[in-house]
Amino acid sequence: MASAIKLAWAAIVLMFISNLQQCVIGAPQVPCYFIFGDSLADDGNNNALPALAKANYAPYGIDFPKGPTGRFTNDSATRYLNKCLYTVGIGNNDYLNNYFLPQYYGTSRLYNPSQYARVLVREYAKQLRILLDNGATKIALFGLGSIGCIPYATTSFPVNSSTGCVENFNHAAQLFNDNLKSLVDELNTNSTNAKFIYVNVSGITPNVSGFTVFNSGCCRVINITGLCIPFRTPCKNRSEYVFWDSFHPTQAWNQKIAPRTYNASEPSDAYPYDISHLVQS
Ligand SMILES: *[C@@H]1O[C@H](CO)[C@@H](O)[C@H](O)[C@H]1NC(C)=O
Ligand SMILES: *[C@@H]1O[C@H](CO)[C@@H](O)[C@H](O)[C@H]1NC(C)=O
Ligand SMILES: *[C@@H]1O[C@H](CO)[C@@H](O)[C@H](O)[C@H]1NC(C)=O
Ligand SMILES: *[C@@H]1O[C@H](CO)[C@@H](O)[C@H](O)[C@H]1NC(C)=O
Ligand SMILES: *[C@@H]1O[C@H](CO)[C@@H](O)[C@H](O)[C@H]1NC(C)=O
Ligand SMILES: *[C@@H]1O[C@H](CO)[C@@H](O)[C@H](O)[C@H]1NC(C)=O
Ligand SMILES: *[C@@H]1O[C@H](CO)[C@@H](O)[C@H](O)[C@H]1NC(C)=O
Ligand SMILES: *[C@@H]1O[C@H](CO)[C@@H](O)[C@H](O)[C@H]1NC(C)=O
């Protein structure tokens, strides 16, 4: 479990505005932006790591000028940069690829969901301490999304007939998020210079007009991994799909979420304030 969080932290890439200018619209609001995260964050690639989940083959990278790069997405809020901003989004793999795979991992026998959320967030706090010790001052922590509603979950596990989602997955994610939000309070109380915010990803429900497919990915996936079958032509109109494969949202969907992480449209989108206020603070 701890090693899953550590693995996510290993997939770190430092991005500077100078490298991003081609795709930045408007004035940069921070001189640098560090992204720490799992495959839902646009945090670079893991091509050189001995990981099973890779995106270095077609149809991944379909929207990049030169095709696959090893990155799962090609967008996350890069347009809205402002002194160094740090975003951290981890935890998905500790549930989907650990806790809810009891045939491979023992964590669900060691901890109930509430204990597991606490243990994970304590490990998370230790990693954030390293960021703080290195001078980070503006840090946005992204909560987990509704992991019980992604195609991987709904095609392999029993769903609630009224929500269409795997309730115990969402419940576990909610416990993690509650702990993460409390951690934000604790860190803000303890820190003199640094400011932390919590981004309520699972609470951001965008206007779905234009999307027609919610329950399966745009690319045909390999059963076991839920990742795209290599080199298979994906669906015709990916902008109508919420999901690209069984785990990752499409660029079209991320483009609806990202502006709200920057500039909240509902008070519940971010706590205690959104990224636009974090970068100005
Ligand atoms: C991402 O894809 C879109 C097309 O969907 C393209 O216009 C944009 O330039 C791409 N961004 C990068 C950084 O490649
Ligand atoms: C299914 O979801 C509905 C609506 O959220 C809830 O009232 C109900 O208790 C759930 N059923 C189960 C078996 O979890
Ligand atoms: C915050 O400070 C308290 C009291 O010193 C300490 O027990 C706690 O571990 C600190 N929390 C974090 C996340 O650093
Ligand atoms: C996230 O947003 C949802 C929907 O608005 C809300 O019900 C929930 O309480 C929020 N969660 C947190 C941790 O703020
Ligand atoms: C959703 O988006 C569509 C198309 O952009 C727009 O016509 C509609 O008014 C929007 N609905 C809401 C509730 O914002
Ligand atoms: C793809 O879907 C979008 C959103 O529904 C629509 O605006 C666009 O015309 C579609 N494109 C094609 C080629 O069907
Ligand atoms: C993939 O999984 C589905 C559902 O579990 C099953 O019906 C199908 O036969 C599997 N396909 C392959 C190629 O294993
Ligand atoms: C946030 O969105 C509101 C409403 O769309 C807009 O008026 C405001 O200028 C935006 N703020 C920033 C910092 O972009």
Short mmCIF file of C-alpha atoms and ligand atoms in Angstrom, two decimals:
data_model
loop_
_atom_site.label_atom_id
_atom_site.label_comp_id
_atom_site.label_asym_id
_atom_site.label_seq_id
_atom_site.Cartn_x
_atom_site.Cartn_y
_atom_site.Cartn_z
CA MET A 1 0.00 0.00 0.00
CA ALA A 2 2.70 2.45 1.03
CA SER A 3 4.72 1.22 -1.90
CA ALA A 4 1.87 2.04 -4.26
CA ILE A 5 1.91 5.64 -3.07
CA LYS A 6 5.68 5.67 -3.39
CA LEU A 7 5.49 4.32 -6.90
CA ALA A 8 3.14 7.12 -7.85
CA TRP A 9 5.64 9.57 -6.46
CA ALA A 10 8.34 8.06 -8.57
CA ALA A 11 6.47 9.12 -11.69
CA ILE A 12 7.45 12.73 -11.22
CA VAL A 13 8.19 15.22 -13.92
CA LEU A 14 9.08 18.84 -13.45
CA MET A 15 7.46 21.16 -15.93
CA PHE A 16 8.47 24.72 -16.50
CA ILE A 17 6.56 27.43 -18.27
CA SER A 18 9.28 27.78 -20.87
CA ASN A 19 8.42 24.28 -22.07
CA LEU A 20 4.73 24.94 -22.06
CA GLN A 21 4.46 28.30 -23.75
CA GLN A 22 3.19 26.88 -27.00
CA CYS A 23 -0.01 25.73 -25.35
CA VAL A 24 -0.46 28.47 -22.73
CA ILE A 25 -3.18 31.00 -23.40
CA GLY A 26 -2.95 34.27 -21.44
CA ALA A 27 -0.35 35.48 -18.98
CA PRO A 28 1.36 32.84 -16.82
CA GLN A 29 0.41 33.24 -13.17
CA VAL A 30 3.26 31.20 -11.74
CA PRO A 31 6.85 30.93 -12.95
CA CYS A 32 6.78 27.17 -12.54
CA TYR A 33 4.36 24.34 -12.07
CA PHE A 34 5.17 20.94 -10.57
CA ILE A 35 2.74 18.08 -11.12
CA PHE A 36 2.86 15.00 -8.89
CA GLY A 37 0.40 12.31 -9.63
CA ASP A 38 -0.75 9.00 -10.95
CA SER A 39 -1.91 8.29 -14.48
CA LEU A 40 -4.90 10.61 -14.12
CA ALA A 41 -2.52 13.56 -13.82
CA ASP A 42 -0.58 14.77 -16.80
CA ASP A 43 2.68 14.18 -15.02
CA GLY A 44 5.01 12.97 -17.72
CA ASN A 45 5.61 9.33 -18.55
CA ASN A 46 6.73 6.12 -16.92
CA ASN A 47 8.27 4.64 -20.04
CA ALA A 48 11.51 3.74 -18.29
CA LEU A 49 9.89 2.28 -15.18
CA PRO A 50 9.01 -1.40 -14.74
CA ALA A 51 5.27 -0.59 -14.56
CA LEU A 52 2.40 -2.53 -16.13
CA ALA A 53 0.27 0.52 -16.96
CA LYS A 54 1.95 2.29 -19.84
CA ALA A 55 0.64 4.61 -22.53
CA ASN A 56 3.54 4.58 -24.96
CA TYR A 57 1.62 3.02 -27.85
CA ALA A 58 -1.22 4.03 -30.18
CA PRO A 59 -4.00 4.98 -29.78
CA TYR A 60 -2.60 6.81 -26.68
CA GLY A 61 -1.27 10.22 -27.69
CA ILE A 62 -3.83 10.47 -30.47
CA ASP A 63 -4.03 14.26 -29.98
CA PHE A 64 -0.30 14.86 -29.79
CA PRO A 65 1.42 16.11 -32.94
CA LYS A 66 3.89 13.20 -32.89
CA GLY A 67 1.61 10.50 -31.49
CA PRO A 68 2.18 8.43 -28.31
CA THR A 69 4.50 9.92 -25.69
CA GLY A 70 3.77 7.72 -22.71
CA ARG A 71 1.45 10.31 -21.20
CA PHE A 72 -2.17 9.38 -20.59
CA THR A 73 -3.57 12.87 -21.19
CA ASN A 74 -2.59 15.99 -23.08
CA ASP A 75 -4.16 18.70 -20.94
CA SER A 76 -5.03 18.84 -16.43
CA ALA A 77 -5.08 23.05 -16.10
CA THR A 78 -1.74 23.95 -17.82
CA ARG A 79 -3.35 27.12 -19.16
CA TYR A 80 -3.93 28.45 -15.68
CA LEU A 81 -0.51 28.65 -14.25
CA ASN A 82 0.70 31.50 -11.86
CA LYS A 83 5.24 31.63 -7.83
CA CYS A 84 5.51 27.83 -8.06
CA LEU A 85 2.29 25.90 -8.00
CA TYR A 86 2.32 22.27 -6.95
CA THR A 87 -0.56 19.93 -7.66
CA VAL A 88 -0.68 16.44 -6.22
CA GLY A 89 -3.19 13.80 -7.25
CA ILE A 90 -2.55 10.29 -5.94
CA GLY A 91 -4.48 7.47 -4.31
CA ASN A 92 -6.42 5.92 -7.19
CA ASN A 93 -3.99 3.03 -7.53
CA ASP A 94 -4.02 2.35 -3.81
CA TYR A 95 -7.68 1.45 -4.23
CA LEU A 96 -8.20 0.19 -7.77
CA ASN A 97 -4.89 -1.60 -8.07
CA ASN A 98 -4.45 -2.69 -4.49
CA TYR A 99 -7.24 -2.56 -1.90
CA PHE A 100 -9.92 -3.83 -4.28
CA LEU A 101 -7.72 -6.62 -5.66
CA PRO A 102 -7.76 -8.93 -2.63
CA GLN A 103 -6.57 -11.82 -4.78
CA TYR A 104 -3.21 -10.04 -5.10
CA TYR A 105 -2.96 -7.76 -2.07
CA GLY A 106 -3.72 -8.20 1.61
CA THR A 107 -4.58 -4.60 2.52
CA SER A 108 -8.36 -5.20 2.61
CA ARG A 109 -7.79 -7.94 5.17
CA LEU A 110 -5.48 -5.77 7.25
CA TYR A 111 -7.63 -2.62 7.25
CA ASN A 112 -11.28 -1.71 6.96
CA PRO A 113 -11.97 1.17 4.51
CA SER A 114 -11.91 3.77 7.22
CA GLN A 115 -8.60 2.54 8.68
CA TYR A 116 -7.09 2.25 5.20
CA ALA A 117 -8.03 5.84 4.33
CA ARG A 118 -6.35 7.03 7.53
CA VAL A 119 -3.19 5.01 6.93
CA LEU A 120 -2.90 6.22 3.33
CA VAL A 121 -3.38 9.86 4.22
CA ARG A 122 -0.74 9.58 6.99
CA GLU A 123 1.70 8.22 4.36
CA TYR A 124 0.63 11.05 2.06
CA ALA A 125 1.40 13.61 4.81
CA LYS A 126 4.95 12.23 5.09
CA GLN A 127 5.50 12.76 1.38
CA LEU A 128 4.11 16.31 1.57
CA ARG A 129 6.57 17.03 4.36
CA ILE A 130 9.37 16.42 1.82
CA LEU A 131 7.79 18.99 -0.52
CA LEU A 132 7.47 21.50 2.33
CA ASP A 133 11.07 20.92 3.40
CA ASN A 134 12.11 21.74 -0.15
CA GLY A 135 10.33 25.08 -0.09
CA ALA A 136 6.96 24.43 -1.67
CA THR A 137 4.38 27.01 -0.60
CA LYS A 138 1.33 26.66 -2.86
CA ILE A 139 0.05 23.13 -2.93
CA ALA A 140 -3.24 21.84 -4.32
CA LEU A 141 -4.25 18.30 -3.33
CA PHE A 142 -6.67 16.63 -5.73
CA GLY A 143 -9.15 14.27 -4.13
CA LEU A 144 -10.22 11.01 -5.73
CA GLY A 145 -13.00 10.99 -8.28
CA SER A 146 -15.96 8.62 -8.21
CA ILE A 147 -13.86 5.50 -8.78
CA GLY A 148 -16.95 3.28 -8.46
CA CYS A 149 -18.41 4.78 -11.66
CA ILE A 150 -15.49 4.19 -14.04
CA PRO A 151 -15.88 1.47 -16.70
CA TYR A 152 -13.26 -0.73 -15.02
CA ALA A 153 -15.43 -0.84 -11.88
CA THR A 154 -18.87 -1.04 -13.47
CA THR A 155 -17.92 -3.85 -15.86
CA SER A 156 -16.18 -6.06 -13.30
CA PHE A 157 -17.94 -5.49 -9.98
CA PRO A 158 -21.58 -5.50 -8.81
CA VAL A 159 -23.24 -2.11 -9.28
CA ASN A 160 -26.07 -0.43 -7.39
CA SER A 161 -29.03 -0.46 -9.78
CA SER A 162 -30.11 3.09 -8.97
CA THR A 163 -26.70 4.76 -9.21
CA GLY A 164 -25.12 2.42 -11.77
CA CYS A 165 -21.92 2.58 -9.73
CA VAL A 166 -19.98 0.30 -7.39
CA GLU A 167 -20.96 1.82 -4.08
CA ASN A 168 -18.24 0.42 -1.87
CA PHE A 169 -15.56 1.85 -4.20
CA ASN A 170 -17.11 5.30 -4.00
CA HIS A 171 -17.57 5.00 -0.28
CA ALA A 172 -13.91 4.10 0.23
CA ALA A 173 -12.85 7.02 -1.98
CA GLN A 174 -15.10 9.33 0.02
CA LEU A 175 -13.37 8.27 3.25
CA PHE A 176 -10.00 8.98 1.67
CA ASN A 177 -11.22 12.40 0.52
CA ASP A 178 -12.60 13.28 3.95
CA ASN A 179 -9.21 12.49 5.49
CA LEU A 180 -7.42 14.47 2.79
CA LYS A 181 -9.61 17.50 3.38
CA SER A 182 -8.87 17.28 7.14
CA LEU A 183 -5.18 17.01 6.31
CA VAL A 184 -5.46 20.31 4.44
CA ASP A 185 -6.78 21.96 7.61
CA GLU A 186 -4.03 20.38 9.70
CA LEU A 187 -1.29 21.43 7.29
CA ASN A 188 -2.61 24.98 7.03
CA THR A 189 -2.73 25.21 10.83
CA ASN A 190 0.79 23.86 11.18
CA SER A 191 2.47 25.75 8.35
CA THR A 192 3.57 29.33 8.57
CA ASN A 193 4.46 29.89 4.92
CA ALA A 194 2.76 27.18 2.94
CA LYS A 195 -0.86 27.14 1.81
CA PHE A 196 -2.75 23.99 0.96
CA ILE A 197 -6.08 23.50 -0.75
CA TYR A 198 -8.26 20.48 -1.40
CA VAL A 199 -9.81 20.08 -4.86
CA ASN A 200 -13.12 18.22 -4.70
CA VAL A 201 -12.82 16.29 -7.95
CA SER A 202 -15.68 13.91 -7.14
CA GLY A 203 -17.96 16.87 -6.44
CA ILE A 204 -17.30 18.59 -9.77
CA THR A 205 -20.13 17.47 -12.03
CA PRO A 206 -19.75 19.25 -15.34
CA ASN A 207 -22.42 20.11 -17.85
CA VAL A 208 -22.68 16.82 -19.73
CA SER A 209 -24.25 18.22 -22.84
CA GLY A 210 -22.29 16.96 -25.84
CA PHE A 211 -21.34 13.70 -24.12
CA THR A 212 -23.28 10.61 -25.19
CA VAL A 213 -21.27 7.70 -23.77
CA PHE A 214 -20.66 7.45 -20.04
CA ASN A 215 -20.19 3.77 -19.35
CA SER A 216 -17.47 2.56 -21.67
CA GLY A 217 -14.20 3.88 -22.99
CA CYS A 218 -13.57 5.20 -26.49
CA CYS A 219 -10.87 2.63 -27.21
CA ARG A 220 -11.44 -1.14 -27.04
CA VAL A 221 -9.55 -2.37 -24.01
CA ILE A 222 -7.60 -5.42 -22.95
CA ASN A 223 -9.85 -7.26 -20.51
CA ILE A 224 -7.39 -7.70 -17.70
CA THR A 225 -5.66 -4.33 -17.75
CA GLY A 226 -8.49 -2.06 -18.90
CA LEU A 227 -5.98 -0.26 -21.13
CA CYS A 228 -6.34 0.26 -24.88
CA ILE A 229 -5.62 -2.67 -27.19
CA PRO A 230 -2.44 -1.55 -28.96
CA PHE A 231 -2.81 0.02 -32.40
CA ARG A 232 -6.58 -0.62 -32.61
CA THR A 233 -8.48 2.32 -34.15
CA PRO A 234 -10.43 4.03 -31.34
CA CYS A 235 -14.05 5.22 -31.49
CA LYS A 236 -14.98 7.79 -34.14
CA ASN A 237 -15.90 10.68 -31.89
CA ARG A 238 -13.88 10.73 -28.71
CA SER A 239 -15.26 14.11 -27.65
CA GLU A 240 -18.61 12.40 -26.99
CA TYR A 241 -17.03 9.95 -24.55
CA VAL A 242 -16.40 10.59 -20.87
CA PHE A 243 -13.81 7.81 -20.78
CA TRP A 244 -10.90 7.11 -23.07
CA ASP A 245 -10.10 3.63 -21.71
CA SER A 246 -11.49 1.82 -18.65
CA PHE A 247 -9.79 4.19 -16.19
CA HIS A 248 -8.90 7.52 -17.73
CA PRO A 249 -11.26 10.34 -18.70
CA THR A 250 -10.99 11.80 -22.18
CA GLN A 251 -9.39 15.13 -22.95
CA ALA A 252 -12.89 16.45 -23.68
CA TRP A 253 -14.01 15.60 -20.14
CA ASN A 254 -10.83 16.89 -18.48
CA GLN A 255 -11.31 20.18 -20.29
CA LYS A 256 -14.64 20.56 -18.49
CA ILE A 257 -13.16 19.74 -15.06
CA ALA A 258 -9.86 21.66 -15.23
CA PRO A 259 -11.29 25.21 -15.42
CA ARG A 260 -13.34 24.53 -12.29
CA THR A 261 -10.30 23.39 -10.31
CA TYR A 262 -8.76 26.74 -11.21
CA ASN A 263 -11.83 28.94 -10.87
CA ALA A 264 -14.50 27.20 -8.83
CA SER A 265 -18.06 27.58 -10.05
CA GLU A 266 -19.55 25.98 -6.93
CA PRO A 267 -18.33 26.62 -3.36
CA SER A 268 -17.88 22.85 -2.94
CA ASP A 269 -15.42 22.61 -5.88
CA ALA A 270 -12.39 23.53 -3.76
CA TYR A 271 -11.54 24.04 -0.09
CA PRO A 272 -10.87 26.49 1.46
CA TYR A 273 -10.52 28.23 -1.94
CA ASP A 274 -9.64 27.43 -5.53
CA ILE A 275 -6.33 27.42 -7.45
CA SER A 276 -6.82 30.99 -8.75
CA HIS A 277 -6.83 32.20 -5.13
CA LEU A 278 -3.99 29.85 -4.15
CA VAL A 279 -1.69 31.27 -6.80
CA GLN A 280 -2.55 34.85 -5.79
CA SER A 281 -2.07 34.18 -2.06
C1 LIG B 1 -3.96 18.39 -27.37
O1 LIG B 1 -4.87 17.98 -28.35
C2 LIG B 1 -5.55 19.03 -29.04
C3 LIG B 1 -6.48 18.43 -30.06
O2 LIG B 1 -7.47 17.68 -29.44
C4 LIG B 1 -4.54 19.94 -29.73
O3 LIG B 1 -5.23 21.04 -30.30
C5 LIG B 1 -3.53 20.44 -28.72
O4 LIG B 1 -2.53 21.19 -29.38
C6 LIG B 1 -2.89 19.26 -28.00
N1 LIG B 1 -1.97 19.75 -26.97
C7 LIG B 1 -0.68 19.41 -26.93
C8 LIG B 1 0.12 19.97 -25.79
O5 LIG B 1 -0.18 18.67 -27.74
C1 LIG B 2 -28.18 2.22 -3.99
O1 LIG B 2 -28.16 3.62 -4.14
C2 LIG B 2 -29.28 4.27 -3.57
C3 LIG B 2 -29.20 5.74 -3.96
O2 LIG B 2 -27.97 6.30 -3.58
C4 LIG B 2 -29.27 4.05 -2.07
O3 LIG B 2 -30.41 4.67 -1.48
C5 LIG B 2 -29.32 2.54 -1.79
O4 LIG B 2 -29.18 2.32 -0.40
C6 LIG B 2 -28.19 1.84 -2.52
N1 LIG B 2 -28.34 0.41 -2.36
C7 LIG B 2 -27.36 -0.36 -1.92
C8 LIG B 2 -27.66 -1.83 -1.85
O5 LIG B 2 -26.27 0.09 -1.62
C1 LIG B 3 0.74 19.29 12.95
O1 LIG B 3 1.26 19.62 14.22
C2 LIG B 3 0.91 18.70 15.25
C3 LIG B 3 1.38 19.29 16.58
O2 LIG B 3 2.72 19.63 16.49
C4 LIG B 3 1.57 17.36 14.94
O3 LIG B 3 1.21 16.41 15.93
C5 LIG B 3 1.06 16.88 13.58
O4 LIG B 3 1.72 15.68 13.20
C6 LIG B 3 1.31 17.94 12.51
N1 LIG B 3 0.65 17.50 11.30
C7 LIG B 3 1.23 17.48 10.10
C8 LIG B 3 0.44 16.97 8.98
O5 LIG B 3 2.37 17.89 9.92
C1 LIG B 4 -17.69 17.68 -2.74
O1 LIG B 4 -18.77 18.14 -3.50
C2 LIG B 4 -19.96 17.41 -3.27
C3 LIG B 4 -21.01 17.88 -4.27
O2 LIG B 4 -21.19 19.26 -4.19
C4 LIG B 4 -20.38 17.60 -1.83
O3 LIG B 4 -21.56 16.87 -1.56
C5 LIG B 4 -19.27 17.10 -0.92
O4 LIG B 4 -19.58 17.35 0.42
C6 LIG B 4 -17.95 17.79 -1.27
N1 LIG B 4 -16.90 17.13 -0.53
C7 LIG B 4 -16.02 17.75 0.21
C8 LIG B 4 -15.01 16.88 0.92
O5 LIG B 4 -16.02 18.96 0.33
C1 LIG B 5 -24.83 23.05 -21.07
O1 LIG B 5 -24.13 23.31 -22.27
C2 LIG B 5 -25.00 23.54 -23.39
C3 LIG B 5 -24.14 23.63 -24.63
O2 LIG B 5 -22.97 24.37 -24.40
C4 LIG B 5 -25.82 24.80 -23.12
O3 LIG B 5 -26.71 25.03 -24.19
C5 LIG B 5 -26.64 24.61 -21.84
O4 LIG B 5 -27.31 25.78 -21.51
C6 LIG B 5 -25.72 24.23 -20.68
N1 LIG B 5 -26.54 23.89 -19.51
C7 LIG B 5 -26.27 24.32 -18.30
C8 LIG B 5 -27.16 23.84 -17.20
O5 LIG B 5 -25.32 25.06 -18.05
C1 LIG B 6 -18.34 14.84 -32.30
O1 LIG B 6 -19.13 15.19 -31.19
C2 LIG B 6 -19.23 16.58 -30.94
C3 LIG B 6 -19.98 16.76 -29.64
O2 LIG B 6 -21.19 16.05 -29.67
C4 LIG B 6 -19.90 17.26 -32.12
O3 LIG B 6 -19.92 18.66 -31.89
C5 LIG B 6 -19.11 16.96 -33.38
O4 LIG B 6 -19.80 17.48 -34.49
C6 LIG B 6 -18.93 15.45 -33.57
N1 LIG B 6 -18.04 15.23 -34.67
C7 LIG B 6 -18.22 14.27 -35.54
C8 LIG B 6 -17.21 14.15 -36.62
O5 LIG B 6 -19.18 13.50 -35.47
C1 LIG B 7 -13.67 -10.18 -21.42
O1 LIG B 7 -14.51 -10.07 -20.29
C2 LIG B 7 -15.88 -10.27 -20.59
C3 LIG B 7 -16.67 -9.96 -19.33
O2 LIG B 7 -16.06 -10.51 -18.19
C4 LIG B 7 -16.09 -11.68 -21.10
O3 LIG B 7 -17.43 -11.87 -21.42
C5 LIG B 7 -15.24 -11.87 -22.36
O4 LIG B 7 -15.33 -13.19 -22.81
C6 LIG B 7 -13.79 -11.52 -22.07
N1 LIG B 7 -13.06 -11.53 -23.34
C7 LIG B 7 -11.88 -12.08 -23.48
C8 LIG B 7 -11.26 -11.98 -24.83
O5 LIG B 7 -11.29 -12.63 -22.55
C1 LIG B 8 -13.83 33.05 -12.61
O1 LIG B 8 -15.07 32.88 -13.31
C2 LIG B 8 -15.93 34.00 -13.19
C3 LIG B 8 -17.27 33.65 -13.78
O2 LIG B 8 -17.12 32.97 -14.99
C4 LIG B 8 -15.28 35.20 -13.86
O3 LIG B 8 -16.10 36.33 -13.74
C5 LIG B 8 -13.93 35.47 -13.17
O4 LIG B 8 -13.25 36.50 -13.85
C6 LIG B 8 -13.06 34.23 -13.19
N1 LIG B 8 -11.88 34.48 -12.36
C7 LIG B 8 -10.65 34.20 -12.78
C8 LIG B 8 -9.55 34.50 -11.80
O5 LIG B 8 -10.40 33.74 -13.86
#
